[in-house]
Tab-separated table of C-alpha atoms in Angstrom:
chain	number	residue	atom	x	y	z
M	1	MET	CA	1.608	23.074	21.423
M	2	LEU	CA	3.186	22.137	18.122
M	3	LYS	CA	6.018	19.585	18.155
M	4	ALA	CA	6.392	18.531	14.544
M	5	ILE	CA	5.927	19.896	11.042
M	6	LEU	CA	5.462	17.668	7.999
M	7	PHE	CA	6.107	19.346	4.660
M	8	ASP	CA	5.010	18.185	1.265
M	9	LEU	CA	7.799	18.893	-1.242
M	10	SER	CA	6.613	19.670	-4.774
M	11	GLY	CA	4.395	22.731	-4.874
M	12	VAL	CA	5.398	23.756	-1.337
M	13	LEU	CA	9.224	24.079	-1.433
M	14	TYR	CA	9.506	24.260	-5.204
M	15	ASP	CA	7.408	24.237	-8.363
M	16	GLY	CA	9.085	22.363	-11.214
M	17	ASP	CA	12.694	23.517	-10.918
M	18	GLN	CA	11.779	26.908	-9.421
M	19	VAL	CA	12.210	27.426	-5.694
M	20	ILE	CA	9.109	29.003	-4.121
M	21	ASP	CA	9.961	32.548	-2.948
M	22	GLY	CA	11.307	32.482	0.594
M	23	ALA	CA	11.182	28.694	0.864
M	24	VAL	CA	14.901	28.165	1.561
M	25	ASP	CA	14.816	30.671	4.425
M	26	ALA	CA	11.556	29.274	5.779
M	27	ILE	CA	13.053	25.786	5.986
M	28	GLU	CA	16.195	27.154	7.634
M	29	ARG	CA	14.016	28.897	10.213
M	30	VAL	CA	12.204	25.717	11.231
M	31	GLN	CA	15.368	23.631	11.187
M	32	ASP	CA	16.794	26.017	13.797
M	33	THR	CA	13.994	25.213	16.250
M	34	SER	CA	13.482	22.150	18.427
M	35	LEU	CA	10.545	21.079	16.252
M	36	ASP	CA	10.732	17.702	14.525
M	37	ILE	CA	10.770	18.361	10.805
M	38	ARG	CA	9.852	15.776	8.162
M	39	PHE	CA	9.399	15.951	4.408
M	40	ILE	CA	6.915	13.530	2.885
M	41	THR	CA	6.264	13.139	-0.803
M	42	ASN	CA	4.079	11.029	-3.066
M	43	THR	CA	6.190	11.966	-6.091
M	44	SER	CA	6.742	8.774	-8.054
M	45	GLN	CA	8.562	10.216	-11.044
M	46	LYS	CA	11.906	10.482	-9.224
M	47	THR	CA	14.025	8.168	-7.118
M	48	ARG	CA	14.824	9.163	-3.549
M	49	GLN	CA	18.356	10.059	-4.626
M	50	ARG	CA	17.158	12.420	-7.350
M	51	ILE	CA	14.781	14.097	-4.905
M	52	LEU	CA	17.599	14.619	-2.385
M	53	ASP	CA	20.003	15.869	-5.057
M	54	GLY	CA	17.380	18.301	-6.315
M	55	LEU	CA	16.748	19.711	-2.831
M	56	LYS	CA	20.461	20.203	-2.312
M	57	GLU	CA	20.934	21.934	-5.658
M	58	MET	CA	18.114	24.325	-4.817
M	59	GLY	CA	19.882	25.234	-1.588
M	60	PHE	CA	17.703	23.496	0.980
M	61	SER	CA	19.292	22.237	4.227
M	62	ILE	CA	17.517	18.939	4.635
M	63	SER	CA	19.047	15.731	5.963
M	64	ASP	CA	18.388	12.398	4.284
M	65	SER	CA	16.716	10.993	7.368
M	66	GLN	CA	14.064	13.700	7.311
M	67	VAL	CA	12.722	12.615	3.926
M	68	TYR	CA	10.004	9.951	3.490
M	69	THR	CA	8.843	8.893	0.036
M	70	ALA	CA	5.703	6.964	-0.845
M	71	THR	CA	7.731	4.954	-3.367
M	72	GLU	CA	9.925	3.502	-0.611
M	73	ILE	CA	6.929	2.831	1.615
M	74	ALA	CA	5.353	0.982	-1.301
M	75	LYS	CA	8.450	-1.135	-1.836
M	76	GLN	CA	8.590	-1.947	1.866
M	77	TRP	CA	4.910	-2.937	1.850
M	78	LEU	CA	5.416	-5.236	-1.141
M	79	GLU	CA	8.383	-6.909	0.579
M	80	GLU	CA	6.634	-7.334	3.916
M	81	ASN	CA	3.620	-8.892	2.215
M	82	ASP	CA	5.630	-11.197	-0.067
M	83	ARG	CA	4.177	-9.645	-3.176
M	84	ARG	CA	5.491	-10.101	-6.695
M	85	PRO	CA	4.362	-6.867	-8.296
M	86	TYR	CA	3.534	-5.819	-11.813
M	87	CYS	CA	4.900	-2.282	-11.518
M	88	LEU	CA	2.986	0.249	-13.610
M	89	VAL	CA	5.299	3.062	-12.568
M	90	HIS	CA	7.391	5.758	-14.178
M	91	LYS	CA	10.465	4.505	-16.030
M	92	GLN	CA	12.602	6.790	-13.853
M	93	ILE	CA	11.759	4.870	-10.673
M	94	ARG	CA	11.505	1.359	-12.106
M	95	GLU	CA	14.984	0.556	-10.801
M	96	GLU	CA	13.732	1.007	-7.224
M	97	PHE	CA	11.845	-2.283	-7.616
M	98	ASP	CA	14.572	-4.239	-9.423
M	99	GLU	CA	15.337	-6.382	-6.359
M	100	LEU	CA	11.774	-7.676	-6.159
M	101	ASP	CA	10.643	-10.833	-7.928
M	102	GLN	CA	8.257	-9.551	-10.582
M	103	SER	CA	7.443	-12.882	-12.235
M	104	ASP	CA	3.895	-14.287	-12.174
M	105	PRO	CA	2.577	-11.155	-10.433
M	106	ASN	CA	0.239	-11.402	-7.429
M	107	ALA	CA	0.122	-7.631	-6.997
M	108	VAL	CA	-0.284	-4.557	-9.165
M	109	LEU	CA	1.496	-1.377	-8.120
M	110	ILE	CA	0.402	1.852	-9.769
M	111	GLY	CA	2.463	5.024	-9.507
M	112	ASP	CA	2.503	8.122	-11.659
M	113	ALA	CA	3.532	6.282	-14.828
M	114	GLY	CA	3.020	9.244	-17.169
M	115	GLU	CA	3.213	8.211	-20.813
M	116	ASP	CA	3.343	4.579	-19.738
M	117	PHE	CA	-0.346	4.742	-18.868
M	118	THR	CA	-1.232	3.030	-22.127
M	119	PHE	CA	-4.339	0.963	-22.775
M	120	ALA	CA	-2.231	-2.203	-22.930
M	121	ASN	CA	-0.539	-1.558	-19.570
M	122	LEU	CA	-3.765	-0.545	-17.828
M	123	ASN	CA	-5.523	-3.562	-19.292
M	124	ARG	CA	-2.798	-5.822	-17.948
M	125	ALA	CA	-3.177	-4.253	-14.499
M	126	PHE	CA	-6.927	-4.832	-14.712
M	127	GLN	CA	-6.650	-8.438	-15.865
M	128	LEU	CA	-4.208	-9.292	-13.067
M	129	CYS	CA	-6.526	-7.767	-10.450
M	130	GLN	CA	-9.474	-9.569	-11.993
M	131	GLN	CA	-7.503	-12.794	-11.536
M	132	GLY	CA	-6.876	-12.049	-7.867
M	133	ALA	CA	-3.771	-9.836	-7.680
M	134	VAL	CA	-4.001	-7.173	-4.987
M	135	LEU	CA	-3.941	-3.542	-6.063
M	136	ALA	CA	-1.636	-0.978	-4.462
M	137	GLY	CA	-1.094	2.679	-5.264
M	138	ILE	CA	1.759	5.102	-4.671
M	139	GLY	CA	-0.421	7.886	-3.340
M	140	TYR	CA	-3.895	8.679	-4.593
M	141	ASN	CA	-3.256	12.153	-5.955
M	142	ARG	CA	-5.606	13.397	-8.633
M	143	TYR	CA	-3.198	15.673	-10.487
M	144	TYR	CA	0.050	17.551	-10.226
M	145	SER	CA	1.197	20.829	-11.668
M	146	GLN	CA	3.814	21.041	-14.414
M	147	ASP	CA	4.720	24.133	-16.418
M	148	ASP	CA	1.509	25.817	-15.259
M	149	GLN	CA	-0.612	22.906	-16.439
M	150	LEU	CA	-2.431	20.334	-14.373
M	151	MET	CA	-1.477	16.773	-15.300
M	152	LEU	CA	-3.155	13.491	-14.367
M	153	ASP	CA	-1.409	11.814	-11.431
M	154	ALA	CA	-1.672	8.165	-10.318
M	155	GLY	CA	-4.981	8.521	-8.427
M	156	PRO	CA	-7.382	8.540	-11.386
M	157	PHE	CA	-5.718	5.434	-12.867
M	158	ILE	CA	-5.882	3.622	-9.520
M	159	LYS	CA	-9.563	4.600	-9.360
M	160	ALA	CA	-10.118	3.217	-12.866
M	161	ILE	CA	-8.678	-0.191	-11.971
M	162	GLU	CA	-10.539	-0.258	-8.641
M	163	PHE	CA	-13.795	0.298	-10.530
M	164	ALA	CA	-13.058	-2.151	-13.339
M	165	ALA	CA	-11.957	-4.998	-11.067
M	166	ASP	CA	-14.440	-4.171	-8.263
M	167	THR	CA	-11.634	-3.900	-5.710
M	168	GLU	CA	-10.116	-1.403	-3.295
M	169	ALA	CA	-6.480	-0.375	-3.543
M	170	THR	CA	-4.083	-0.223	-0.617
M	171	ILE	CA	-2.728	3.310	-0.786
M	172	LEU	CA	0.905	3.704	0.225
M	173	GLY	CA	1.913	7.265	1.028
M	174	LYS	CA	-0.479	10.167	1.570
M	175	PRO	CA	-3.383	10.260	2.361
M	176	SER	CA	-3.063	6.871	4.078
M	177	GLU	CA	-3.480	7.183	7.825
M	178	THR	CA	-0.866	4.445	8.269
M	179	PHE	CA	1.676	6.566	6.417
M	180	PHE	CA	1.104	9.617	8.615
M	181	GLU	CA	1.368	7.364	11.671
M	182	GLN	CA	4.630	5.799	10.432
M	183	VAL	CA	6.201	9.194	9.880
M	184	LEU	CA	4.949	10.582	13.192
M	185	ALA	CA	6.325	7.524	14.997
M	186	THR	CA	9.821	8.789	14.083
M	187	THR	CA	9.092	12.046	15.959
M	188	GLY	CA	8.098	12.808	19.527
M	189	ALA	CA	4.763	14.243	18.430
M	190	LYS	CA	1.225	12.980	18.830
M	191	PRO	CA	-0.976	13.541	15.753
M	192	GLU	CA	-2.610	16.672	17.208
M	193	GLU	CA	0.855	18.109	17.912
M	194	ALA	CA	1.839	17.892	14.249
M	195	LEU	CA	1.094	20.175	11.311
M	196	MET	CA	1.027	18.975	7.715
M	197	ILE	CA	1.745	21.683	5.123
M	198	GLY	CA	0.812	20.900	1.530
M	199	ASP	CA	-0.612	22.176	-1.735
M	200	ASP	CA	-2.931	19.189	-2.315
M	201	VAL	CA	-6.191	19.838	-0.539
M	202	PHE	CA	-7.132	16.155	-0.647
M	203	GLY	CA	-3.884	14.217	-0.331
M	204	ASP	CA	-2.113	16.553	2.077
M	205	VAL	CA	-4.703	18.527	4.016
M	206	GLU	CA	-7.770	16.282	4.128
M	207	GLY	CA	-5.545	13.245	4.643
M	208	ALA	CA	-3.740	14.873	7.571
M	209	ILE	CA	-6.977	16.021	9.194
M	210	LYS	CA	-8.451	12.526	8.922
M	211	ALA	CA	-5.325	11.137	10.589
M	212	GLY	CA	-5.783	13.586	13.468
M	213	LEU	CA	-3.052	16.063	12.471
M	214	GLN	CA	-3.435	19.767	11.905
M	215	GLY	CA	-3.572	20.815	8.260
M	216	CYS	CA	-2.282	23.796	6.349
M	217	LEU	CA	-3.019	24.439	2.682
M	218	VAL	CA	-0.609	26.638	0.726
M	219	ARG	CA	-1.761	28.605	-2.298
M	220	THR	CA	1.212	27.574	-4.426
M	221	GLY	CA	1.992	24.572	-6.646
M	222	LYS	CA	-1.124	22.751	-7.809
M	223	TYR	CA	-3.421	24.926	-5.669
M	224	GLN	CA	-6.540	26.012	-7.585
M	225	GLN	CA	-8.968	28.747	-6.645
M	226	SER	CA	-11.641	27.547	-4.167
M	227	ASP	CA	-9.724	24.372	-3.315
M	228	GLU	CA	-10.329	25.227	0.349
M	229	ASP	CA	-14.078	24.795	-0.223
M	230	LYS	CA	-13.675	21.228	-1.486
M	231	ILE	CA	-13.118	19.605	1.905
M	232	SER	CA	-14.567	20.012	5.376
M	233	GLY	CA	-12.743	20.403	8.666
M	234	ASP	CA	-10.632	23.114	10.264
M	235	PHE	CA	-7.374	24.000	8.584
M	236	PHE	CA	-5.174	27.006	7.964
M	237	VAL	CA	-4.808	28.525	4.505
M	238	ALA	CA	-1.484	30.227	3.779
M	239	GLY	CA	-0.286	32.239	0.813
M	240	SER	CA	2.875	30.175	0.672
M	241	ILE	CA	5.324	28.213	2.819
M	242	VAL	CA	6.502	31.533	4.283
M	243	ASP	CA	3.133	32.289	5.927
M	244	ALA	CA	2.663	28.624	6.755
M	245	VAL	CA	5.907	28.558	8.728
M	246	GLU	CA	5.015	31.837	10.419
M	247	HIS	CA	1.707	30.267	11.469
M	248	ALA	CA	3.475	27.148	12.740
M	249	LEU	CA	6.101	28.987	14.739
M	250	LYS	CA	3.442	31.066	16.519
M	251	GLN	CA	2.034	27.812	17.856
M	252	SER	CA	5.358	26.458	19.050
M	253	ASP	CA	6.572	29.360	21.138
D	1	MET	CA	-47.875	-9.692	-17.764
D	2	LEU	CA	-44.839	-9.090	-19.961
D	3	LYS	CA	-45.253	-6.699	-22.898
D	4	ALA	CA	-41.692	-5.933	-23.986
D	5	ILE	CA	-38.255	-7.519	-24.071
D	6	LEU	CA	-35.054	-5.499	-24.305
D	7	PHE	CA	-32.010	-7.441	-25.426
D	8	ASP	CA	-28.392	-6.458	-25.035
D	9	LEU	CA	-26.485	-7.505	-28.166
D	10	SER	CA	-22.844	-8.461	-27.582
D	11	GLY	CA	-22.538	-11.398	-25.223
D	12	VAL	CA	-26.242	-12.230	-25.505
D	13	LEU	CA	-26.862	-12.768	-29.242
D	14	TYR	CA	-23.222	-13.225	-30.189
D	15	ASP	CA	-19.753	-13.312	-28.708
D	16	GLY	CA	-17.133	-11.741	-30.987
D	17	ASP	CA	-18.168	-13.067	-34.393
D	18	GLN	CA	-19.680	-16.279	-33.002
D	19	VAL	CA	-23.441	-16.565	-32.723
D	20	ILE	CA	-24.504	-17.858	-29.280
D	21	ASP	CA	-26.012	-21.343	-29.658
D	22	GLY	CA	-29.741	-21.106	-30.346
D	23	ALA	CA	-29.780	-17.303	-30.433
D	24	VAL	CA	-31.113	-16.945	-34.008
D	25	ASP	CA	-34.047	-19.247	-33.240
D	26	ALA	CA	-34.692	-17.573	-29.894
D	27	ILE	CA	-34.963	-14.147	-31.561
D	28	GLU	CA	-37.233	-15.570	-34.254
D	29	ARG	CA	-39.468	-16.998	-31.534
D	30	VAL	CA	-39.944	-13.659	-29.782
D	31	GLN	CA	-40.350	-11.753	-33.051
D	32	ASP	CA	-43.327	-14.029	-33.817
D	33	THR	CA	-45.171	-12.905	-30.684
D	34	SER	CA	-47.032	-9.669	-29.990
D	35	LEU	CA	-44.293	-8.585	-27.579
D	36	ASP	CA	-42.433	-5.350	-28.295
D	37	ILE	CA	-38.819	-6.282	-28.965
D	38	ARG	CA	-35.909	-3.839	-28.696
D	39	PHE	CA	-32.152	-4.258	-28.928
D	40	ILE	CA	-30.047	-1.828	-26.932
D	41	THR	CA	-26.290	-1.647	-26.982
D	42	ASN	CA	-23.539	0.407	-25.399
D	43	THR	CA	-21.009	-0.840	-27.941
D	44	SER	CA	-19.010	2.152	-29.064
D	45	GLN	CA	-16.494	0.414	-31.287
D	46	LYS	CA	-18.915	0.068	-34.221
D	47	THR	CA	-21.253	2.391	-36.075
D	48	ARG	CA	-24.955	1.606	-36.148
D	49	GLN	CA	-24.596	0.443	-39.743
D	50	ARG	CA	-21.846	-2.028	-38.897
D	51	ILE	CA	-23.889	-3.389	-36.009
D	52	LEU	CA	-26.918	-3.889	-38.288
D	53	ASP	CA	-24.825	-5.468	-41.048
D	54	GLY	CA	-23.252	-7.826	-38.530
D	55	LEU	CA	-26.628	-8.946	-37.180
D	56	LYS	CA	-27.855	-9.609	-40.702
D	57	GLU	CA	-24.757	-11.602	-41.650
D	58	MET	CA	-25.196	-13.752	-38.566
D	59	GLY	CA	-28.758	-14.554	-39.638
D	60	PHE	CA	-30.778	-12.494	-37.164
D	61	SER	CA	-34.169	-11.098	-38.246
D	62	ILE	CA	-34.052	-7.689	-36.654
D	63	SER	CA	-35.444	-4.478	-38.147
D	64	ASP	CA	-33.459	-1.232	-38.024
D	65	SER	CA	-36.108	0.474	-35.921
D	66	GLN	CA	-35.728	-2.075	-33.147
D	67	VAL	CA	-32.092	-1.159	-32.497
D	68	TYR	CA	-30.998	1.615	-30.102
D	69	THR	CA	-27.342	2.483	-29.652
D	70	ALA	CA	-25.779	4.517	-26.857
D	71	THR	CA	-23.565	6.224	-29.437
D	72	GLU	CA	-26.595	7.746	-31.189
D	73	ILE	CA	-28.185	8.740	-27.901
D	74	ALA	CA	-24.929	10.471	-27.010
D	75	LYS	CA	-24.847	12.367	-30.294
D	76	GLN	CA	-28.469	13.420	-29.818
D	77	TRP	CA	-27.711	14.624	-26.282
D	78	LEU	CA	-24.736	16.674	-27.480
D	79	GLU	CA	-26.875	18.281	-30.185
D	80	GLU	CA	-29.802	19.041	-27.887
D	81	ASN	CA	-27.487	20.650	-25.355
D	82	ASP	CA	-25.477	22.666	-27.897
D	83	ARG	CA	-22.260	20.971	-26.925
D	84	ARG	CA	-19.013	21.108	-28.882
D	85	PRO	CA	-17.412	17.843	-27.834
D	86	TYR	CA	-13.876	16.612	-27.589
D	87	CYS	CA	-14.624	13.025	-28.624
D	88	LEU	CA	-12.365	10.469	-26.950
D	89	VAL	CA	-13.971	7.607	-28.840
D	90	HIS	CA	-12.925	4.690	-31.012
D	91	LYS	CA	-11.617	5.626	-34.451
D	92	GLN	CA	-14.276	3.385	-35.986
D	93	ILE	CA	-17.126	5.564	-34.721
D	94	ARG	CA	-15.472	8.983	-34.982
D	95	GLU	CA	-17.348	9.672	-38.209
D	96	GLU	CA	-20.658	9.549	-36.296
D	97	PHE	CA	-19.724	12.904	-34.752
D	98	ASP	CA	-18.353	14.562	-37.888
D	99	GLU	CA	-21.372	16.856	-38.230
D	100	LEU	CA	-20.841	18.374	-34.798
D	101	ASP	CA	-18.714	21.458	-34.220
D	102	GLN	CA	-15.739	20.142	-32.257
D	103	SER	CA	-13.768	23.378	-31.987
D	104	ASP	CA	-13.095	24.995	-28.598
D	105	PRO	CA	-14.754	22.080	-26.765
D	106	ASN	CA	-17.235	22.656	-23.954
D	107	ALA	CA	-17.871	18.938	-23.502
D	108	VAL	CA	-15.845	15.749	-23.275
D	109	LEU	CA	-17.382	12.552	-24.616
D	110	ILE	CA	-15.753	9.282	-23.609
D	111	GLY	CA	-16.578	6.019	-25.366
D	112	ASP	CA	-14.643	2.786	-25.594
D	113	ALA	CA	-11.617	4.333	-27.299
D	114	GLY	CA	-9.397	1.243	-26.996
D	115	GLU	CA	-5.788	2.020	-27.920
D	116	ASP	CA	-6.664	5.717	-28.113
D	117	PHE	CA	-6.837	5.807	-24.323
D	118	THR	CA	-3.365	7.338	-24.165
D	119	PHE	CA	-2.048	9.531	-21.379
D	120	ALA	CA	-2.107	12.547	-23.698
D	121	ASN	CA	-5.758	12.042	-24.703
D	122	LEU	CA	-6.922	11.335	-21.150
D	123	ASN	CA	-4.994	14.353	-19.913
D	124	ARG	CA	-6.672	16.542	-22.500
D	125	ALA	CA	-10.089	15.238	-21.390
D	126	PHE	CA	-9.159	16.022	-17.783
D	127	GLN	CA	-7.866	19.512	-18.515
D	128	LEU	CA	-11.014	20.411	-20.466
D	129	CYS	CA	-13.240	19.204	-17.601
D	130	GLN	CA	-11.071	21.064	-15.117
D	131	GLN	CA	-11.711	24.209	-17.197
D	132	GLY	CA	-15.469	23.682	-17.103
D	133	ALA	CA	-16.352	21.315	-19.946
D	134	VAL	CA	-19.116	18.851	-19.060
D	135	LEU	CA	-18.267	15.160	-19.063
D	136	ALA	CA	-20.409	12.592	-20.850
D	137	GLY	CA	-19.936	8.862	-21.284
D	138	ILE	CA	-21.186	6.335	-23.805
D	139	GLY	CA	-22.262	3.764	-21.237
D	140	TYR	CA	-20.426	3.092	-17.999
D	141	ASN	CA	-19.408	-0.514	-18.645
D	142	ARG	CA	-16.421	-1.793	-16.720
D	143	TYR	CA	-15.180	-4.325	-19.263
D	144	TYR	CA	-16.134	-6.356	-22.272
D	145	SER	CA	-15.141	-9.802	-23.423
D	146	GLN	CA	-12.933	-10.340	-26.475
D	147	ASP	CA	-11.322	-13.631	-27.517
D	148	ASP	CA	-11.963	-15.037	-24.038
D	149	GLN	CA	-10.227	-12.100	-22.382
D	150	LEU	CA	-11.782	-9.282	-20.393
D	151	MET	CA	-10.834	-5.864	-21.753
D	152	LEU	CA	-11.261	-2.430	-20.149
D	153	ASP	CA	-14.361	-0.657	-21.454
D	154	ALA	CA	-15.196	3.071	-21.242
D	155	GLY	CA	-16.462	3.034	-17.627
D	156	PRO	CA	-13.105	2.947	-15.813
D	157	PHE	CA	-11.774	5.833	-17.918
D	158	ILE	CA	-14.917	7.891	-17.285
D	159	LYS	CA	-14.467	7.140	-13.586
D	160	ALA	CA	-10.837	8.300	-13.779
D	161	ILE	CA	-11.791	11.678	-15.256
D	162	GLU	CA	-14.706	12.080	-12.828
D	163	PHE	CA	-12.277	11.580	-9.932
D	164	ALA	CA	-9.527	13.792	-11.346
D	165	ALA	CA	-11.805	16.716	-12.209
D	166	ASP	CA	-14.140	16.228	-9.211
D	167	THR	CA	-17.179	15.975	-11.473
D	168	GLU	CA	-19.959	13.553	-12.354
D	169	ALA	CA	-20.460	12.314	-15.894
D	170	THR	CA	-23.776	12.238	-17.702
D	171	ILE	CA	-24.074	8.634	-18.825
D	172	LEU	CA	-25.752	8.118	-22.181
D	173	GLY	CA	-26.932	4.562	-22.772
D	174	LYS	CA	-27.191	1.847	-20.141
D	175	PRO	CA	-27.432	1.987	-17.122
D	176	SER	CA	-28.984	5.456	-17.370
D	177	GLU	CA	-32.604	5.431	-16.279
D	178	THR	CA	-33.363	8.040	-18.948
D	179	PHE	CA	-32.129	5.660	-21.621
D	180	PHE	CA	-34.364	2.817	-20.455
D	181	GLU	CA	-37.287	5.265	-20.330
D	182	GLN	CA	-36.569	6.551	-23.848
D	183	VAL	CA	-36.538	3.036	-25.261
D	184	LEU	CA	-39.638	1.972	-23.339
D	185	ALA	CA	-41.481	5.064	-24.577
D	186	THR	CA	-41.305	3.546	-28.081
D	187	THR	CA	-43.185	0.477	-26.810
D	188	GLY	CA	-46.574	0.034	-25.148
D	189	ALA	CA	-44.966	-1.282	-21.970
D	190	LYS	CA	-44.613	0.184	-18.515
D	191	PRO	CA	-41.241	-0.470	-16.871
D	192	GLU	CA	-42.551	-3.381	-14.799
D	193	GLU	CA	-43.952	-4.962	-17.966
D	194	ALA	CA	-40.540	-5.068	-19.609
D	195	LEU	CA	-37.655	-7.511	-19.253
D	196	MET	CA	-34.026	-6.567	-19.910
D	197	ILE	CA	-31.791	-9.491	-20.896
D	198	GLY	CA	-28.050	-8.910	-20.685
D	199	ASP	CA	-24.646	-10.339	-19.778
D	200	ASP	CA	-23.470	-7.271	-17.820
D	201	VAL	CA	-24.657	-7.614	-14.249
D	202	PHE	CA	-24.146	-3.897	-13.598
D	203	GLY	CA	-24.953	-2.123	-16.877
D	204	ASP	CA	-27.776	-4.382	-18.011
D	205	VAL	CA	-29.304	-6.067	-14.991
D	206	GLU	CA	-28.733	-3.657	-12.106
D	207	GLY	CA	-29.468	-0.707	-14.403
D	208	ALA	CA	-32.756	-2.227	-15.543
D	209	ILE	CA	-33.846	-3.069	-11.990
D	210	LYS	CA	-33.091	0.475	-10.829
D	211	ALA	CA	-35.223	1.798	-13.702
D	212	GLY	CA	-38.109	-0.417	-12.560
D	213	LEU	CA	-37.771	-3.097	-15.249
D	214	GLN	CA	-37.375	-6.816	-14.732
D	215	GLY	CA	-33.837	-8.093	-15.174
D	216	CYS	CA	-32.376	-11.287	-16.571
D	217	LEU	CA	-28.675	-12.138	-16.472
D	218	VAL	CA	-27.325	-14.602	-19.036
D	219	ARG	CA	-24.256	-16.715	-18.317
D	220	THR	CA	-22.639	-15.996	-21.683
D	221	GLY	CA	-20.434	-13.205	-23.042
D	222	LYS	CA	-18.618	-11.296	-20.323
D	223	TYR	CA	-20.428	-13.190	-17.537
D	224	GLN	CA	-18.036	-14.237	-14.757
D	225	GLN	CA	-18.656	-16.763	-12.021
D	226	SER	CA	-20.524	-15.240	-9.043
D	227	ASP	CA	-21.534	-12.116	-10.983
D	228	GLU	CA	-25.066	-12.680	-9.674
D	229	ASP	CA	-23.803	-12.084	-6.125
D	230	LYS	CA	-22.423	-8.636	-6.988
D	231	ILE	CA	-25.762	-6.809	-7.033
D	232	SER	CA	-28.919	-6.903	-4.958
D	233	GLY	CA	-32.518	-7.155	-6.129
D	234	ASP	CA	-34.636	-9.863	-7.743
D	235	PHE	CA	-33.632	-11.029	-11.182
D	236	PHE	CA	-33.613	-14.197	-13.243
D	237	VAL	CA	-30.372	-15.977	-14.105
D	238	ALA	CA	-30.382	-17.920	-17.382
D	239	GLY	CA	-27.795	-20.206	-18.955
D	240	SER	CA	-28.121	-18.326	-22.218
D	241	ILE	CA	-30.549	-16.361	-24.377
D	242	VAL	CA	-32.417	-19.633	-25.048
D	243	ASP	CA	-33.452	-20.064	-21.385
D	244	ALA	CA	-33.971	-16.337	-21.024
D	245	VAL	CA	-36.488	-16.315	-23.870
D	246	GLU	CA	-38.180	-19.417	-22.452
D	247	HIS	CA	-38.519	-17.595	-19.129
D	248	ALA	CA	-39.898	-14.484	-20.852
D	249	LEU	CA	-42.467	-16.322	-22.947
D	250	LYS	CA	-43.820	-18.111	-19.871
D	251	GLN	CA	-44.690	-14.689	-18.479
D	252	SER	CA	-46.381	-13.432	-21.610
D	253	ASP	CA	-48.849	-16.241	-22.231
């Protein structure tokens, strides 16, 4: 019996600034049920406020408290662990970390920094880790989709620094089991009573399955042909959020 | 009974433009024996000619035919496999690939591109691999030493693209077993009769051991404290090339 649905945002509800066909209605449908609904995103190119504003503009009925971002989880983790981070993140979210002491860094935080992934910045991240700073990542996504092109996300750069400095990053956000647990703790659902719907076969679907949730892959957003063959485990494949919601509601009646 | 010695160059014979103490004499000593001597380098910031000129200027007696560079091995591999590469390499070695058709790439070659590791260039490498181009790397080194600082080498960037495009790179140069075999084939030595001397515990020493050679780690160049604890297997640890050569000659008498 399904009790909660977790939705990824980009690629599931919208693609760039285009709403996925039927997505607004699909969200309205699930919001009208007794299911716990959460929206969880690794996007690190936008602040929480810009994400919420964007959803509103596109016509989605989503309350602030339903949205969980990896960026905020990362900030919280840095605070709780008394870390002074060197933030290699996108200029559009840099302000989110303004309150933190960033002098004499004892941590490196890597998000999707886009054009700021320069040799100099990556080398600084590496040197700090080599000198003992801990490495943290906002998600571990390999790529995202933009204007019908796949673009490198934070994951490959986190991987590069892990390899160079012979270390393992703490991943905040998906596919970290801790993140799924944190979000589920705000619902009444056990892992097996929750369904994660996403377009990232690794970060969303594989991550959810490993954390004990049910997984659903949508063939929109960054989805590439044969993605479903890249991971093992049982999961549902849906044409889009519309079919995914249909599938979910069948299990909750 | 030792029959051949393979030397890494940077960090073993010299560090930046400084000759390692005693290195010129140590090379002279081994050149005066009946041992087969080879010099093998993954350096992809200099052409073969610049490497040879540098060695000469520093006073080393080394013949052209004793030097093997990963850059040349990479070029040879591209030619043999009819590959049209997108070369993400240092501007100082770009000319080495001028003869190759680089239109409509069906391969991505990553060397130590330094400042040319931009988001745009890495993204292009990723997109090509995602579309089916094969990935090749000039070495797989994690970092190199420059002015007493460790700097990111090609390895972490190769790793990043491997992860993003879910592929495995063909590594030309160390630590590829094929490379060690190719170099040894030019000598009269079997793998177990050859000693590899290097400052990179992974690329030089671990690579050599895996290829069946003897390994010797020198505590110069990029060597960092406790590097010897990072790999398993039997190998000799020497203060510098001077002790390494002493150790080698004891085995060849």
